[in-house]
CSV table of C-alpha atoms in Angstrom, one decimal:
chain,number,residue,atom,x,y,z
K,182,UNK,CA,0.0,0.0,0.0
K,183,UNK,CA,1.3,3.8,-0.6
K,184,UNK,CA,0.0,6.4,0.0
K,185,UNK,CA,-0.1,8.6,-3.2
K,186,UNK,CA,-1.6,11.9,-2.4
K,187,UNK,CA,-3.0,12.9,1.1
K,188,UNK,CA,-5.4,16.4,0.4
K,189,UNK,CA,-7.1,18.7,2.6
K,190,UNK,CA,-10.8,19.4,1.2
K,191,UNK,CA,-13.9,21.0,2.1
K,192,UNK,CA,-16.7,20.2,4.9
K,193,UNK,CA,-13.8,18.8,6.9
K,194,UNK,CA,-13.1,16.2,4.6
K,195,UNK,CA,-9.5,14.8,3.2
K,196,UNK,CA,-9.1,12.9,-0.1
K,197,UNK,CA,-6.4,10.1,-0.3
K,198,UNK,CA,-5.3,8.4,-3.1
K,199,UNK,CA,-4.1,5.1,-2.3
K,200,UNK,CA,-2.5,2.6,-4.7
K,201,UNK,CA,-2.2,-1.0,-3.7
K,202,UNK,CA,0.9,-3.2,-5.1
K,203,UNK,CA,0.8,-5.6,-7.4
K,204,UNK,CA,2.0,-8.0,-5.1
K,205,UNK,CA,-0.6,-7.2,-2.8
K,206,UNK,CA,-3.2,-7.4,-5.7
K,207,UNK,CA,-2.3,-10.7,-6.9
K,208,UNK,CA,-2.7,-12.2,-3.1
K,209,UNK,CA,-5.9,-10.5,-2.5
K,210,UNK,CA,-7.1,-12.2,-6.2
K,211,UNK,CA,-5.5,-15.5,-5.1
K,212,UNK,CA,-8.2,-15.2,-1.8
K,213,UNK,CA,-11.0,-14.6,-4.2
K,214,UNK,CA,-9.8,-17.7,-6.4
K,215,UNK,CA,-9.1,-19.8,-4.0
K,216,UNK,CA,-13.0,-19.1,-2.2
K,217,UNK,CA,-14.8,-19.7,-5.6
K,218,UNK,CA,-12.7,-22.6,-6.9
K,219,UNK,CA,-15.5,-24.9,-5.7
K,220,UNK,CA,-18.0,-23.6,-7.5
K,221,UNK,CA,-15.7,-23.1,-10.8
K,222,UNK,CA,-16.8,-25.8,-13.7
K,223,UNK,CA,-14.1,-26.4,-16.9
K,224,UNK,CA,-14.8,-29.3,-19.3
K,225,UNK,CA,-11.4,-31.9,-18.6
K,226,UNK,CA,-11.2,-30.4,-15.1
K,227,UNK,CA,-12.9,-32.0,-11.5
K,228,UNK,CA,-14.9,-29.8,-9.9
K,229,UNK,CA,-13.0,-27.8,-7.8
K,230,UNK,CA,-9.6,-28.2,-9.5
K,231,UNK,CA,-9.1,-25.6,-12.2
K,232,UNK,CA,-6.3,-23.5,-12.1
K,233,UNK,CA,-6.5,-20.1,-12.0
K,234,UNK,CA,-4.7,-19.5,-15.3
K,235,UNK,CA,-7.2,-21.6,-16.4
K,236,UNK,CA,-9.8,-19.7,-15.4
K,237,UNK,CA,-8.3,-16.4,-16.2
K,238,UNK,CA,-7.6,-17.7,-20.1
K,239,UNK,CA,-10.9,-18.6,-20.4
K,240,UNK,CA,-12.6,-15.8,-19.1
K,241,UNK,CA,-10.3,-12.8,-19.2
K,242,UNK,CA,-7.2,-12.0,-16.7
K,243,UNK,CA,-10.1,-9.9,-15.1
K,244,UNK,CA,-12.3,-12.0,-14.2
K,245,UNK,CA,-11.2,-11.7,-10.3
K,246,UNK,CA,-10.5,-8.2,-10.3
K,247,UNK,CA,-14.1,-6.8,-8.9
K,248,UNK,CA,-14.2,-9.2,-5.7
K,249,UNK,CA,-10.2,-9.1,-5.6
K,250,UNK,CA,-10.7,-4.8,-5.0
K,251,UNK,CA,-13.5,-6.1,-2.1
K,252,UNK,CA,-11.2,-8.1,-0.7
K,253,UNK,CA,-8.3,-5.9,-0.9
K,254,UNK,CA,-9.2,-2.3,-0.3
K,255,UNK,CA,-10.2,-2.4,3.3
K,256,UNK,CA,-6.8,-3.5,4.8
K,257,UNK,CA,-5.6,-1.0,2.4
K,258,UNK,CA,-7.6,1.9,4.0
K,259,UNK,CA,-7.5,1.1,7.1
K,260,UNK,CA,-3.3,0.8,6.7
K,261,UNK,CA,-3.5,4.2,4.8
K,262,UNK,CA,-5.6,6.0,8.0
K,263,UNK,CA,-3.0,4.5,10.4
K,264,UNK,CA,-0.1,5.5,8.2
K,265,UNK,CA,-1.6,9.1,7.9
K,266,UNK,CA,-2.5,9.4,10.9
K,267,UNK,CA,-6.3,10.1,10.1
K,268,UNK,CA,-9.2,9.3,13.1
K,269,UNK,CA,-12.5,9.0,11.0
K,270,UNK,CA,-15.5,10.0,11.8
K,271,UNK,CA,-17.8,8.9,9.0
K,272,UNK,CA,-17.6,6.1,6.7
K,273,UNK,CA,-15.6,7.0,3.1
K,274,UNK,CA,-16.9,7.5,0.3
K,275,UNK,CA,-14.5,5.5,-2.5
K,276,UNK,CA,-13.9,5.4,-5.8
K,277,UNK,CA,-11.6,3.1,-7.6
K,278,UNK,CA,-9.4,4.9,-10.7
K,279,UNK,CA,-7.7,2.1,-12.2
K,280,UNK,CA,-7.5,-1.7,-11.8
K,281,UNK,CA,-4.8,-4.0,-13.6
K,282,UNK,CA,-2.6,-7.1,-13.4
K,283,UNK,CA,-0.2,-4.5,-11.5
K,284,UNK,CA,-2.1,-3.2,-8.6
K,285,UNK,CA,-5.2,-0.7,-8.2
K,286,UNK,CA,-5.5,2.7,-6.9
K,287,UNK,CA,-8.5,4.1,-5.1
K,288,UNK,CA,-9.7,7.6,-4.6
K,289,UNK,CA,-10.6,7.6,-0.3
K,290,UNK,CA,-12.7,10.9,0.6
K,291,UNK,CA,-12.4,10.8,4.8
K,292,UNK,CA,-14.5,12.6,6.8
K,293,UNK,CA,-12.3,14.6,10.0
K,294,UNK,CA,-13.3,15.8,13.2
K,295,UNK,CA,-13.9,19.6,12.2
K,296,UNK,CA,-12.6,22.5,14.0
K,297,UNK,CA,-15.1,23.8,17.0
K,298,UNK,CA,-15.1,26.5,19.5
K,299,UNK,CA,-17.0,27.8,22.5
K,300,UNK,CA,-17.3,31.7,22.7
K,301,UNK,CA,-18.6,31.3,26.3
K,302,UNK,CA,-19.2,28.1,28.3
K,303,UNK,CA,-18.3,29.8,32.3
K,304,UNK,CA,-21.6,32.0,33.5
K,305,UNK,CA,-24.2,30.9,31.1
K,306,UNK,CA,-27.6,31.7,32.4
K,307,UNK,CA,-30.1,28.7,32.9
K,308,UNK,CA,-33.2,28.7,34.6
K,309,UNK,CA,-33.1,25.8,36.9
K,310,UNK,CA,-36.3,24.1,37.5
K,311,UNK,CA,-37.8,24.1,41.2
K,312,UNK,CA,-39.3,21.1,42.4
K,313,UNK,CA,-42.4,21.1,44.5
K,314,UNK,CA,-44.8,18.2,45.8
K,315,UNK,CA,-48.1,19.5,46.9
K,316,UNK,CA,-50.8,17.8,48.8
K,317,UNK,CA,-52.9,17.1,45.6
K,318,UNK,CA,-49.9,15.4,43.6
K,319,UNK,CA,-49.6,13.0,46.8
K,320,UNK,CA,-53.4,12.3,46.8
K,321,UNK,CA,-52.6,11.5,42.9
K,322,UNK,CA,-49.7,9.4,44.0
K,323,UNK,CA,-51.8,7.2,46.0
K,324,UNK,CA,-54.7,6.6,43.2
K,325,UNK,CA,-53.2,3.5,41.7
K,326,UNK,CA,-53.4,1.8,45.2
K,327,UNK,CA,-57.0,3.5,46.1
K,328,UNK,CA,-58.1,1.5,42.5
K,329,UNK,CA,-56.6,-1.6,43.7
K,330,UNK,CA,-58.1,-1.3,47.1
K,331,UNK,CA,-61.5,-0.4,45.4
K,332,UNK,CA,-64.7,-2.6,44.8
K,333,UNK,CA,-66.6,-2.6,41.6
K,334,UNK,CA,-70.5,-2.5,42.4
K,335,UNK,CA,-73.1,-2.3,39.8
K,336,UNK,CA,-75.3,0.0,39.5
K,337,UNK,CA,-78.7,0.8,37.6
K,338,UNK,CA,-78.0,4.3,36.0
K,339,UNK,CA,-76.1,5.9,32.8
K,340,UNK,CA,-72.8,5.5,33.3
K,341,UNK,CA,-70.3,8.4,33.4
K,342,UNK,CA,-66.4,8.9,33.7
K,343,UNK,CA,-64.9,7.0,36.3
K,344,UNK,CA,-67.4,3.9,36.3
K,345,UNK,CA,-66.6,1.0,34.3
K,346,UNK,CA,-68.4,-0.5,31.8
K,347,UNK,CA,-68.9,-4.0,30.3
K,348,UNK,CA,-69.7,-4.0,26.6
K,349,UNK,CA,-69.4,-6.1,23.6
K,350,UNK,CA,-68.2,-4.2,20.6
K,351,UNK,CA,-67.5,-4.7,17.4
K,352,UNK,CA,-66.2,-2.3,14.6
K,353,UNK,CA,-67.1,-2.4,10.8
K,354,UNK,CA,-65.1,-0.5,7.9
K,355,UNK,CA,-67.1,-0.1,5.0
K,356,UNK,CA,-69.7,-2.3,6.4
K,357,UNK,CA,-67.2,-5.1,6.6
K,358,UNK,CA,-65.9,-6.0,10.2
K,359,UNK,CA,-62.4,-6.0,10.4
K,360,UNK,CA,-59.8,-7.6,12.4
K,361,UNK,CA,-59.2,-6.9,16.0
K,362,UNK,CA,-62.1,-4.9,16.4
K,363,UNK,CA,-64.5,-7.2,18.1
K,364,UNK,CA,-64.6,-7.8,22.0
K,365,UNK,CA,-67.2,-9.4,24.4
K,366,UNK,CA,-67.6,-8.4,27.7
K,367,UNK,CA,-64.8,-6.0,28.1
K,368,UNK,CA,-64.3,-3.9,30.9
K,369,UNK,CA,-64.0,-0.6,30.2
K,370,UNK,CA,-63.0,2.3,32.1
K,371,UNK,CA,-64.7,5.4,31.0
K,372,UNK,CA,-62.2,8.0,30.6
K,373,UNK,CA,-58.8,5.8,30.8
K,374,UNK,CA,-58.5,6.8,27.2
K,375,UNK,CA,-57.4,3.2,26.6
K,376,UNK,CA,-59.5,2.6,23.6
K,377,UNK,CA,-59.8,5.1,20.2
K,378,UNK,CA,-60.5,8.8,20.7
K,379,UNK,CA,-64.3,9.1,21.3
K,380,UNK,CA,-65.3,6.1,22.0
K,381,UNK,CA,-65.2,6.1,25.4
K,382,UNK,CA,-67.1,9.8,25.2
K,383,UNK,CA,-69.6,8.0,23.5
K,384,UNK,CA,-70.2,5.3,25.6
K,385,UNK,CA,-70.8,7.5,28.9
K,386,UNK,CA,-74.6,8.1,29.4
K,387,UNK,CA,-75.6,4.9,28.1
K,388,UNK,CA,-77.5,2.4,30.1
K,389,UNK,CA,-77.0,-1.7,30.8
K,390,UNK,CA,-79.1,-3.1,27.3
K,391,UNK,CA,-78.6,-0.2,25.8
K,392,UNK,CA,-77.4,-0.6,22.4
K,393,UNK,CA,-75.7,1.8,19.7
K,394,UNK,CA,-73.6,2.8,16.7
K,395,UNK,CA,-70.9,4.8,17.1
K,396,UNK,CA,-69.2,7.1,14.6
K,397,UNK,CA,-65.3,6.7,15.1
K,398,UNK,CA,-62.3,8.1,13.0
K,399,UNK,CA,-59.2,6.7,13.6
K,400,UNK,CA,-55.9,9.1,14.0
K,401,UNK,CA,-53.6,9.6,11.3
K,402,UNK,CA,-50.8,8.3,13.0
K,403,UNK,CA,-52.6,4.7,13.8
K,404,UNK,CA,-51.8,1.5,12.4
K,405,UNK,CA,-51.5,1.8,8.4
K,406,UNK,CA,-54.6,0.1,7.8
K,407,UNK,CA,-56.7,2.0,9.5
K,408,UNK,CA,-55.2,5.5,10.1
K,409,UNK,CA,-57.7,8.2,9.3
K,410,UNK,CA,-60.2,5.8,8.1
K,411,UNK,CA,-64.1,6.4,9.6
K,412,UNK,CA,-65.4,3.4,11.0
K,413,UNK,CA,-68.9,2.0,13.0
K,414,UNK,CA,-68.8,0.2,16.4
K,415,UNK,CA,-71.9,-1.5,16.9
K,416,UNK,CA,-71.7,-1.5,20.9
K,417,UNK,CA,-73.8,-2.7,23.6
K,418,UNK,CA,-74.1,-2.3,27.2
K,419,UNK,CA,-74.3,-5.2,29.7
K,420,UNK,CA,-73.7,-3.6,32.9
K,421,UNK,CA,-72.2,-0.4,34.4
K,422,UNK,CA,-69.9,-0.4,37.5
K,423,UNK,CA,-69.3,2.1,39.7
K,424,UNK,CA,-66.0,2.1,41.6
K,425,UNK,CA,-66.1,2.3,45.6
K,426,UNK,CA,-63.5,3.8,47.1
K,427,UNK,CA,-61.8,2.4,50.6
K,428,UNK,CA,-61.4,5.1,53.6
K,429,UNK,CA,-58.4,6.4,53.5
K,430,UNK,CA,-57.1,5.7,57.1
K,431,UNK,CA,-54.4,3.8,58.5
K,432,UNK,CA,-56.1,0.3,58.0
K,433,UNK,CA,-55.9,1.4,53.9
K,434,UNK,CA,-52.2,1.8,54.8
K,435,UNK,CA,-51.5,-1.7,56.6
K,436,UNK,CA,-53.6,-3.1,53.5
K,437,UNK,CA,-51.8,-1.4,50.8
K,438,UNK,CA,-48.0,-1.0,52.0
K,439,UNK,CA,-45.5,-1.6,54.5
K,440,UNK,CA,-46.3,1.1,56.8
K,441,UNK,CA,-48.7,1.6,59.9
K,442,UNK,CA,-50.2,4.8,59.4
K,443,UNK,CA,-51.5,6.7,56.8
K,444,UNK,CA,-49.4,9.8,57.4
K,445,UNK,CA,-46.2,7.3,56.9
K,446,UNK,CA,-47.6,6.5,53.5
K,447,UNK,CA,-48.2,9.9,52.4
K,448,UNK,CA,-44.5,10.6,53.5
K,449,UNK,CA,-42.9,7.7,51.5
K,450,UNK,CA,-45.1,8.3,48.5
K,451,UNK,CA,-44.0,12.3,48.9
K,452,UNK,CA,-40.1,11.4,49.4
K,453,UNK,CA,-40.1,9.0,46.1
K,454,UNK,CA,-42.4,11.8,44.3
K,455,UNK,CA,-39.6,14.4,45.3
K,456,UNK,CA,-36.7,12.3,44.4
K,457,UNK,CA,-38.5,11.6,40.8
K,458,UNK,CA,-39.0,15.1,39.8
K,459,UNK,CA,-35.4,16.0,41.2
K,460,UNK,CA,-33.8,13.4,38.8
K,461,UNK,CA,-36.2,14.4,35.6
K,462,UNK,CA,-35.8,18.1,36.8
K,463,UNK,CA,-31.7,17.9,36.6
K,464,UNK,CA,-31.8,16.2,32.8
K,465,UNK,CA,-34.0,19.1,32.2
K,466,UNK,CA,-31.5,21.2,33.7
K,467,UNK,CA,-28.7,20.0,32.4
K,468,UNK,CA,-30.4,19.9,28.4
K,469,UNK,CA,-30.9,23.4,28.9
K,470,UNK,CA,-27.1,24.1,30.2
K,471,UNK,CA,-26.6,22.1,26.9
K,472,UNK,CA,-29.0,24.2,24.9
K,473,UNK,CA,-27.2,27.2,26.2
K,474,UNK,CA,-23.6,25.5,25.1
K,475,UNK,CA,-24.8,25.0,21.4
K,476,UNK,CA,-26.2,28.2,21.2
K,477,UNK,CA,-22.4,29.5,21.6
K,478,UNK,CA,-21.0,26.7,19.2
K,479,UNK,CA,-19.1,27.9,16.5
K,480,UNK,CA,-18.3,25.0,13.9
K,481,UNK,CA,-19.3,23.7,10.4
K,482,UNK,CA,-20.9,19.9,11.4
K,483,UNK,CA,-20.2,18.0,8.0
K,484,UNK,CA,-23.9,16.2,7.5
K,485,UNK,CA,-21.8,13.1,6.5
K,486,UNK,CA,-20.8,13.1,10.4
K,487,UNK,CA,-24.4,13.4,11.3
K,488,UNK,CA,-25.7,10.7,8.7
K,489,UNK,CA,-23.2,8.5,10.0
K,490,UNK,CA,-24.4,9.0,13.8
K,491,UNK,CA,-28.3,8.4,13.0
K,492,UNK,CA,-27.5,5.1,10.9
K,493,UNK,CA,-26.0,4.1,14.4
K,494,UNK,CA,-28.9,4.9,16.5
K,495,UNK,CA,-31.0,2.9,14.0
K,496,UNK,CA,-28.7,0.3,14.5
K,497,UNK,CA,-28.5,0.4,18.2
K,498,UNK,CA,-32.7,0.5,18.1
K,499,UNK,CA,-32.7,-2.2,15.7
K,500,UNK,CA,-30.2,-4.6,17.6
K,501,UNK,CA,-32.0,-3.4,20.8
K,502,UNK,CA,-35.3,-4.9,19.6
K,503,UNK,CA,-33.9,-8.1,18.1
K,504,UNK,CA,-32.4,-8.7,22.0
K,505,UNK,CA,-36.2,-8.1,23.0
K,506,UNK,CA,-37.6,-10.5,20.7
K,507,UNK,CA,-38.7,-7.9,18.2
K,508,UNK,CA,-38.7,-7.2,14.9
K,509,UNK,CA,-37.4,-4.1,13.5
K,510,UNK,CA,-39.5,-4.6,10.4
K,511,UNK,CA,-42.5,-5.8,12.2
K,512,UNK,CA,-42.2,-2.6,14.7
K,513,UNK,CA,-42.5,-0.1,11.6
K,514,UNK,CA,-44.9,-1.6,10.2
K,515,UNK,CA,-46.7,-1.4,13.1
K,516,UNK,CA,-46.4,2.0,13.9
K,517,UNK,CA,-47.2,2.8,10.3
K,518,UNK,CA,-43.4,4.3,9.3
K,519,UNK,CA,-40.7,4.1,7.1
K,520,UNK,CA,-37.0,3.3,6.9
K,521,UNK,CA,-36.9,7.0,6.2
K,522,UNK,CA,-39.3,8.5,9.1
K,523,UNK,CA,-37.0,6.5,11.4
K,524,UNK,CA,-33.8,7.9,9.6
K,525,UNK,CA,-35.1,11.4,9.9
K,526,UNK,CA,-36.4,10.8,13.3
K,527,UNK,CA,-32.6,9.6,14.1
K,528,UNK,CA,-31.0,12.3,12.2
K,529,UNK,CA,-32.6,14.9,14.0
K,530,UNK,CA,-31.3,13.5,17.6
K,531,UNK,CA,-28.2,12.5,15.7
K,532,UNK,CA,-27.2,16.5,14.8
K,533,UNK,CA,-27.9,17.4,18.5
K,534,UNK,CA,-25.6,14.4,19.9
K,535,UNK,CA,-22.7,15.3,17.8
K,536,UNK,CA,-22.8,19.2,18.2
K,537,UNK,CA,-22.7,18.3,22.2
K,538,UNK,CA,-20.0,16.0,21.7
K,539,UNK,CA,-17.9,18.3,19.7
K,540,UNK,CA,-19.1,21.8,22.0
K,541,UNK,CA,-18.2,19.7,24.9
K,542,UNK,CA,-15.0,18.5,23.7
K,543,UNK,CA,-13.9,21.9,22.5
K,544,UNK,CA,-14.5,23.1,26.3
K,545,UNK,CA,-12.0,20.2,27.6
K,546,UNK,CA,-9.4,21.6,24.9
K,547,UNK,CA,-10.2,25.0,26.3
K,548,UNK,CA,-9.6,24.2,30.4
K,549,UNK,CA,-6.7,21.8,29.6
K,550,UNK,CA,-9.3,19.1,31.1
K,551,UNK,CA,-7.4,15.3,31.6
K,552,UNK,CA,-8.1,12.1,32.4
K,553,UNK,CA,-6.0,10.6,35.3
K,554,UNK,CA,-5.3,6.7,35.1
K,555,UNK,CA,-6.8,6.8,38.3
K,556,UNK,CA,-10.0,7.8,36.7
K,557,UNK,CA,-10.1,5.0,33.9
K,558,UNK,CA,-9.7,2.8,36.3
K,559,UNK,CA,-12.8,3.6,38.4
K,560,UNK,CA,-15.0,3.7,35.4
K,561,UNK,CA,-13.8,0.1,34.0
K,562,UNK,CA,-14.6,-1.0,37.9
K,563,UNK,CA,-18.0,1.1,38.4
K,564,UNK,CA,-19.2,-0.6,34.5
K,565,UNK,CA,-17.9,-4.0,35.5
K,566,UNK,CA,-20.3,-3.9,38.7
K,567,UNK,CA,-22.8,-2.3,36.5
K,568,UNK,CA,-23.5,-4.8,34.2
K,569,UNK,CA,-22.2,-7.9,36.0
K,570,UNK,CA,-19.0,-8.7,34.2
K,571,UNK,CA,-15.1,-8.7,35.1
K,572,UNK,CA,-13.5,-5.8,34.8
K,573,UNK,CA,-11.0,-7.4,31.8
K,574,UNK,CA,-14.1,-8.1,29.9
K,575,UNK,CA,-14.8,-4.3,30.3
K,576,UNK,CA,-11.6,-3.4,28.7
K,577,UNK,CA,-11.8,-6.3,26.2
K,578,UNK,CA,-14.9,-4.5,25.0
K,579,UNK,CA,-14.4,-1.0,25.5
K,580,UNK,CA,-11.7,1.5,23.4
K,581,UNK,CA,-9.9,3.0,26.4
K,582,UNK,CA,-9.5,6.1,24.2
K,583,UNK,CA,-13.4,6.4,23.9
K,584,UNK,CA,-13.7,5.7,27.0
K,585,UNK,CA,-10.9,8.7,28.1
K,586,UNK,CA,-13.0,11.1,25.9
K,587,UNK,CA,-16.3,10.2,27.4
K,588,UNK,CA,-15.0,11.1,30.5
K,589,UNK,CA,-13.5,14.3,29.7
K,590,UNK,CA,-17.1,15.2,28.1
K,591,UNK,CA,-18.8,14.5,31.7
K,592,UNK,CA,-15.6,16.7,33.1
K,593,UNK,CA,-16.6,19.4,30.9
K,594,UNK,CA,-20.3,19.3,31.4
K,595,UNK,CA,-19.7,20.0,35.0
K,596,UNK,CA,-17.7,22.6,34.4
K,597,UNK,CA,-20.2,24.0,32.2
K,598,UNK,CA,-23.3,23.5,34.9
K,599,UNK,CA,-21.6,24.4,37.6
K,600,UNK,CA,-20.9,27.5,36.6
K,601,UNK,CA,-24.3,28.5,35.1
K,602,UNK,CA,-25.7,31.2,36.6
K,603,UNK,CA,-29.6,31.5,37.0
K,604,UNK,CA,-31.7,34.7,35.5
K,605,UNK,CA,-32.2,37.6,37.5
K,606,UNK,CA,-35.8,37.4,38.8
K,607,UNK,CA,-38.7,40.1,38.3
K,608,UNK,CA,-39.3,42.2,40.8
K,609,UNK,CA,-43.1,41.1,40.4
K,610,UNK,CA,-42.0,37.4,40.6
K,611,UNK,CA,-39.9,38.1,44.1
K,612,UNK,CA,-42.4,39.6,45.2
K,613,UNK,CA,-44.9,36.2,44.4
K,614,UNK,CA,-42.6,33.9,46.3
K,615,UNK,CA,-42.4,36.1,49.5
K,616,UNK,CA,-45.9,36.0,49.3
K,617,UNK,CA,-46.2,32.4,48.9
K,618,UNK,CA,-42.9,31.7,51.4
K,619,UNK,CA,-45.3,33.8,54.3
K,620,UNK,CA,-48.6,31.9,53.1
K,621,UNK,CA,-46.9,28.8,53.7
K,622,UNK,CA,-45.3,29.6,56.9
C-alpha cells in the first residue's frame, strides 16, 4: 500500500489516493480464487480443481479483479488511515481509478473531526427548575393503590367517567368488520383513554341493554390500515360499574404497604415523588445548560458526520429490539413508518448528539481538562459492577480512548453547569414567592 496523495478538502473532509501493489493485488485475487474454486466448472477439469490461469484464459485476466478490489481495499484503507494518521469519523466515500494485473489505486474521501469552539461556556444563564410536591400530587400518587383497594359494584343508571363498563363491541369499515375490532364483555374504564378517541365519550350516558352505533375516525398516525379511516362500532351495554372507594385511614395503609399509618404513607409516597422530579428536573436542567452551550458553538458539522451518527442509532434500536424479541421490520410496520421517518427521526437526535459531543470536547481543549489513570480505572470498575462482568471483559470491550474522551465530556459538562448562573428574577416574581414563602409559613 502507498499512499499517493494525502489532500485537505472541504466540509472537513480529506481525499487520499491510495494505490495498492501488485503483489498485494495478486494475493488479495489469489483469496478470491481460492473461495470460488468450488464452484468453478471447466470441461477436462474435476470440480473444484481448475487452475487459476485456467480460469483467467478462459474468461479474461479480469475475471477476479471486482471481488479481488473487495477483498483488498479495506486493509488497504485502514493501513492508509493509520499511516496518515487520520481518526474517521464517518464512513468514506470511495472510488476506484484504475485496476490491472499491477495493482489498483483508489480515490478515499475521509471525513475529519472539524474545528469547534465555544465563545462562552463559564456564567451561562439557565433557569433551573424548582421542584415542588403539593398535597394534591400525593393524593394523585396514592390513586393506583385507592383502584386496587377499590370494589366494583353495579349500579342501575347511565354511566359516566370514572365507572366501568362491560360491553361487547365490534367495529365495521365499510360495512365489513375488520380484524381486531371485536370484544365481548370488556371492561371498560370510562375516561382511561385506553380505547380510540371518542369512543369512550360516547359510551358514557348509556345504560346496561342499551345498544348503539358509534361514529369513530381513527388518527392519522394509527396503524397503516386504519389511520384516518371512519369506521362503525356497533356497541352494547351489559352492565355499568361504579367504583367504591376504601377510607383512607391507617387500615388502607397496613392493607396497601409496608407502613402503619397513613401519614407514613403519604410521607414515603412524597419522598419517592420528590426524588422523581429532582432526577427528571436535573436532565432538564442539564439539556438546557446544553441548549445554552450549542447556542455559543461555533463550527461547520459536515452532515456526512451526522448521517453517520443516526445510521447508528437505528442500529442500536434495531439490535435493541432483536435482543427483546422484536422485529425491527415488524415494529415499523406497526407504527405505520418508514426506513426514512425512522432515519429522519434519528438524524434529527443525531445533529444534536454530535454538536454536544464536539461543543463539549472543545471546552476540555479550552480548560486543559485530563483524564488521570486513576480515573479510567474507576470507570472500568464502576461498569464491571454495572452490568455484572469482570473488569478485563470491560476493557476487552471497551476502546480506552473512547472511554478517556467520554469522561472528559462529563468533566466538561460539570464545568459548564456548575458555573451557570440563573436569570435575575422580576421584581413582580420576588415579590410572588415572599408572598407564597409567608402563606406557607
Amino acid at each position: 500500500m502507498n499512499i499517493k496523495s494525502n489532500e485537505k478538502k472541504e466540509n472537513s473532509a480529506i481525499e487520499l489516493v491510495i494505490e495498492v501493489s501488485a503483489a498485494e493485488f495478486d494475493a488479495a485475487i489469489n483469496k478470491v480464487y481460492n473461495k470460488q474454486k468450488k464452484n468453478i466448472m471447466v470441461p477436462g477439469f474435476r470440480k473444484g480443481k481448475v487452475p487459476r490461469k485456467m480460469v483467467e484464459k478462459m474468461y479474461g485476466e479480469q475475471v477476479f479483479f471486482e471481488d479481488a478490489v473487495e477483498e483488498a481495499y479495506p486493509a488497504a484503507y485502514d493501513a492508509a488511515l493509520k499511516e496518515a494518521g487520520i481518526v474517521p469519523v464517518a464512513y468514506p466515500k470511495l472510488e476506484i481509478v484504475e485496476v490491472s494485473k499491477d495493482g489498483f489505486t483508489f480515490k478515499a474521501l475521509v471525513t475529519v473531526q472539524p474545528e469547534a469552539s465555544v465563545k462562552e461556556y463559564k456564567g451561562l444563564v439557565v433557569a433551573k427548575p424548582e421542584v415542588k410536591v403539593t398535597a394534591a400530587d400525593v393524593k394523585a400518587e396514592m390513586k393506583p393503590y385507592i383502584d386496587r383497594a377499590s370494589r366494583l359494584v353495579s349500579v342501575d343508571r347511565k354511566a359516566k367517567k370514572g365507572d366501568v363498563a362491560v360491553i361487547d363491541f365490534e367495529g365495521f369499515k365499510d360495512g365489513v368488520a375488520f380484524e381486531g375490532g371485536k370484544g365481548e364483555n370488556y371492561s371498560l374504564e370510562l375516561g382511561s383513554g385506553s380505547f380510540v378517541p371518542g369512543f369512550e365519550e360516547q359510551v358514557i350516558g348509556m345504560k346496561a341493554g342499551e345498544e348503539k352505533d358509534l361514529d369513530i375516525t381513527f388518527p392519522e398516525n394509527y396503524t397503516a390500515d386504519l389511520a384516518g379511516a371512519a369506521v362503525v362500532f356497533k356497541v352494547k351495554v351489559n352492565e355499568v360499574k361504579e367504583r367504591q372507594e376504601p377510607t383512607l385511614d391507617d387500615e388502607f395503609a397496613k392493607d396497601v404497604s409496608e407502613f402503619d399509618t397513613l401519614d407514613e404513607f403519604k410521607k414515603d409516597l412524597k419522598e419517592k415523588l420528590k426524588a422523581r422530579r429532582q432526577e427528571q428536573a436535573e436532565r432538564d436542567y442539564e439539556a438546557a445548560v446544553i441548549d445554552a452551550l450549542l447556542d455559543n458553538l461555533v463550527c461547520d458539522v459536515p452532515e456526512a458526520m451526522v448521517d453517520y451518527r443516526a445510521d447508528k442509532m437505528v442500529e442500536e434500536q434495531a439490535m435493541r429490539m432483536q435482543q427483546n424479541g422484536l422485529n425491527f421490520q415488524d415494529y415499523l410496520k406497526y407504527m405505520g413508518l418508514s426506513m426514512d421517518d425512522v432515519r429522519a427521526q434519528a438524524k434529527t437526535a443525531a445533529d444534536r448528539t454530535v454538536r454536544t459531543a464536539l461543543a463539549l470536547d472543545a471546552v476540555a481543549k479550552a480548560e486543559g481538562i485530563e483524564v488521570t489513570q486513576e480515573e479510567l480505572d474507576a470507570e472500568v470498575k464502576r461498569l464491571a459492577e454495572q452490568f455484572h462482568v469482570t473488569e478485563d471483559q470491560v476493557r476487552e470491550l471497551t476502546n480506552p480512548d473512547d472511554m478517556k474522551q467520554d469522561l472528559a465530556s462529563k468533566k466538561a459538562l460539570e464545568l459548564v453547569k456548575s458555573s451557570a448562573k440563573k436569570p435575575a428574577k422580576k421584581k413582580e416574581e420576588a415579590q410572588a414567592e415572599s408572598a407564597e414563602a409567608q402563606t406557607e409559613e
